[in-house]
Amino acid sequence: MTAIVSSRPPRKLPLLEPDTAFFWTSGADGHLRILRCGHCGHWQHPPLPRCPVCHGDDLAPQKVSGKGRVISFTVNHQAWTDGQVDPFVFAVIELDEQRELYLFSNVLAAPDVLRVGIPVHVTFEQQEDVWLPLFVPVAGENAHG
Amino acid sequence: MAELPERLCRITGIGQSEVGRPSPRSAIQLTMDAAFQAIADAGLTPADIDGITNYPMKSTEGGGISPVGVGEAMFAMGLDCTWIGSATHEGPGHMSAIFQAVMAVATGLCRHVLVFRTVAQAQARLVSRESTLLTGRHARVDGNNAWTVPFGAVSPANMWALYAKAYFAKYGATSEQLGWVAVNGRRNAARNPNAIYKKPLTIEDYLEARMISSPLRLYDCDTHIDGATALIISHRDTAADQPNPPIHIEAMGMGLGGLGQGIHTGDFTCLPGAEKAGAMLWSRTDLKPKDVDNAQIYDGFSIHTVLWGEAMNLFGKGEALAFIDGGQRIALDGELPMNTGGGQLSGGRFHGYGHTYEACIQLWGRGGERQVKGAKVSAVCNGGYGYGALLLRTD
Ligand SMILES: [Zn+2]
């Protein structure tokens, strides 16, 4: 496959807030973490102070596999600020750990090889004190379903 | 069982300002243009107006999204209201001000509510064309926007493109089909004197236009304007003495869920919140989706119309675009005329209130060249984050 490296958008970084800082800094050791309920096991993202399923408050960040699949994606062509922007891929990823456990992110792949349903895994881009979880296609696999 | 609150209310007058891109008239002037028109249309004088609300609350940020609040509007127009409401961005979206007005009238707090919606986004663009999410006042992005903006999704177009792509993938639908939402809107706008875009648009023009965020192209996105819409909601006991044949609010429905409320639900091929709104609406009436003879469905982006139409049961799941394809069945003389004033895509972003206004135009037979013959029942659907729907009918 010809290596057309997809571009990355201009970034405005997230503010590290009390409930979200763990998520944005999780990549420092190479692992993605998601908040999980210690009572019923429900994974919760975005982080919330109580479990929306059982309402328990025993929630803690826990490592996830970093694997998921592309639920949908778009290639942005429009420059939303003055100046040019290279097309980039914005996508919604469902993590393997739970149905409808979604992350919005960028998929670093040439748009013409991307398909809804393809498996991806996490990679991190560090900027200042933030490790942005981005995704890349799992090599050699195609869309299933 | 107590009578439904909406059955105690009638829409008795409507008004709309000129549309501008930009308008030389100030936001408060546009508001008053629409409001005084609506008051006169209802056969009332400003002294009769005893309730007021708008959507959403006044904001000095956000590029002209809501430059006029109820307070200044009330005083500028010399109104003396006993019930004063104001809807927020939260809740069931654009319709929330109308739902509030219904409750205020039904509970006897007032008899005639002025509901208005003013936008001055074209005037704001003269100051800055940049995305307010990307530039903003703060160096970093917080709250729910933090989950999308750092990845470059600074426009709602990026989020709704995800829906279009997922829908296409699930149902095998195509851009060639989706384009007919825009082409139909333009065709109707050409017959609406107050529409912003009237130049003919073909499906070829649509497909050749530049990509914004795939698969959404230029004409899948609505357009910012300056303008105001107003309507009068009156108690049914007074409506009989007013000049217009009363428009009944047969049923209403609201819902949340899906995009933009923290937890994201659904598989990006449907609008869970709109489905709740549709189910609530149909549970409150004996009318059925097949009784709808014109549909005014939110089209901030073309894909909204598709997903809302299915949520309202006007189409089966995954079937909307097959119906819309080719534009015949949604044309003014088709089975289900849709967005008969041009919608927001070609009429301009009156932000939901253009759809309610157009439904009244049709039900009062004022559509002129765009009149749907024998229009009696109109479905109005609004919202892309919070969802609200009305079923309006004449006697
Ligand atoms: Zn739990």
CSV table of N, CA and C and ligand atoms in Angstrom, one decimal, chain A residues 36-43 50-59, ligand 1:
chain,number,residue,atom,x,y,z
A,36,ARG,N,-13.9,3.2,35.0
A,36,ARG,CA,-14.8,2.0,35.1
A,36,ARG,C,-15.4,1.9,36.5
A,37,CYS,N,-16.6,1.4,36.5
A,37,CYS,CA,-17.4,1.2,37.7
A,37,CYS,C,-16.9,0.0,38.4
A,38,GLY,N,-16.5,0.1,39.7
A,38,GLY,CA,-16.0,-1.0,40.5
A,38,GLY,C,-17.1,-1.9,40.9
A,39,HIS,N,-18.3,-1.4,40.8
A,39,HIS,CA,-19.5,-2.2,41.3
A,39,HIS,C,-20.0,-3.1,40.2
A,40,CYS,N,-20.4,-2.5,39.0
A,40,CYS,CA,-21.1,-3.2,38.0
A,40,CYS,C,-20.2,-3.5,36.8
A,41,GLY,N,-19.0,-2.8,36.7
A,41,GLY,CA,-18.1,-3.1,35.6
A,41,GLY,C,-18.3,-2.2,34.4
A,42,HIS,N,-19.3,-1.3,34.5
A,42,HIS,CA,-19.6,-0.5,33.3
A,42,HIS,C,-18.4,0.5,33.0
A,43,TRP,N,-18.0,0.6,31.8
A,43,TRP,CA,-17.0,1.5,31.3
A,43,TRP,C,-17.7,2.9,31.0
A,50,ARG,N,-20.4,9.6,39.0
A,50,ARG,CA,-21.1,8.3,39.4
A,50,ARG,C,-21.4,7.5,38.2
A,51,CYS,N,-21.6,6.2,38.4
A,51,CYS,CA,-21.9,5.3,37.3
A,51,CYS,C,-23.3,5.6,36.9
A,52,PRO,N,-23.5,5.8,35.6
A,52,PRO,CA,-24.9,6.1,35.1
A,52,PRO,C,-25.8,4.9,35.1
A,53,VAL,N,-25.2,3.7,35.2
A,53,VAL,CA,-25.9,2.4,35.2
A,53,VAL,C,-26.4,2.0,36.6
A,54,CYS,N,-25.5,1.9,37.5
A,54,CYS,CA,-25.8,1.4,38.9
A,54,CYS,C,-25.8,2.6,39.9
A,55,HIS,N,-25.3,3.7,39.5
A,55,HIS,CA,-25.2,4.9,40.3
A,55,HIS,C,-24.2,4.8,41.5
A,56,GLY,N,-23.4,3.8,41.4
A,56,GLY,CA,-22.3,3.6,42.4
A,56,GLY,C,-21.3,4.7,42.2
A,57,ASP,N,-20.5,5.0,43.2
A,57,ASP,CA,-19.5,6.0,43.1
A,57,ASP,C,-18.1,5.5,43.2
A,58,ASP,N,-18.0,4.2,43.1
A,58,ASP,CA,-16.7,3.5,43.1
A,58,ASP,C,-16.1,3.4,41.7
A,59,LEU,N,-15.7,4.5,41.2
A,59,LEU,CA,-15.2,4.5,39.8
A,59,LEU,C,-13.7,4.8,39.8
C,1,ZN,ZN,-22.0,0.8,37.8
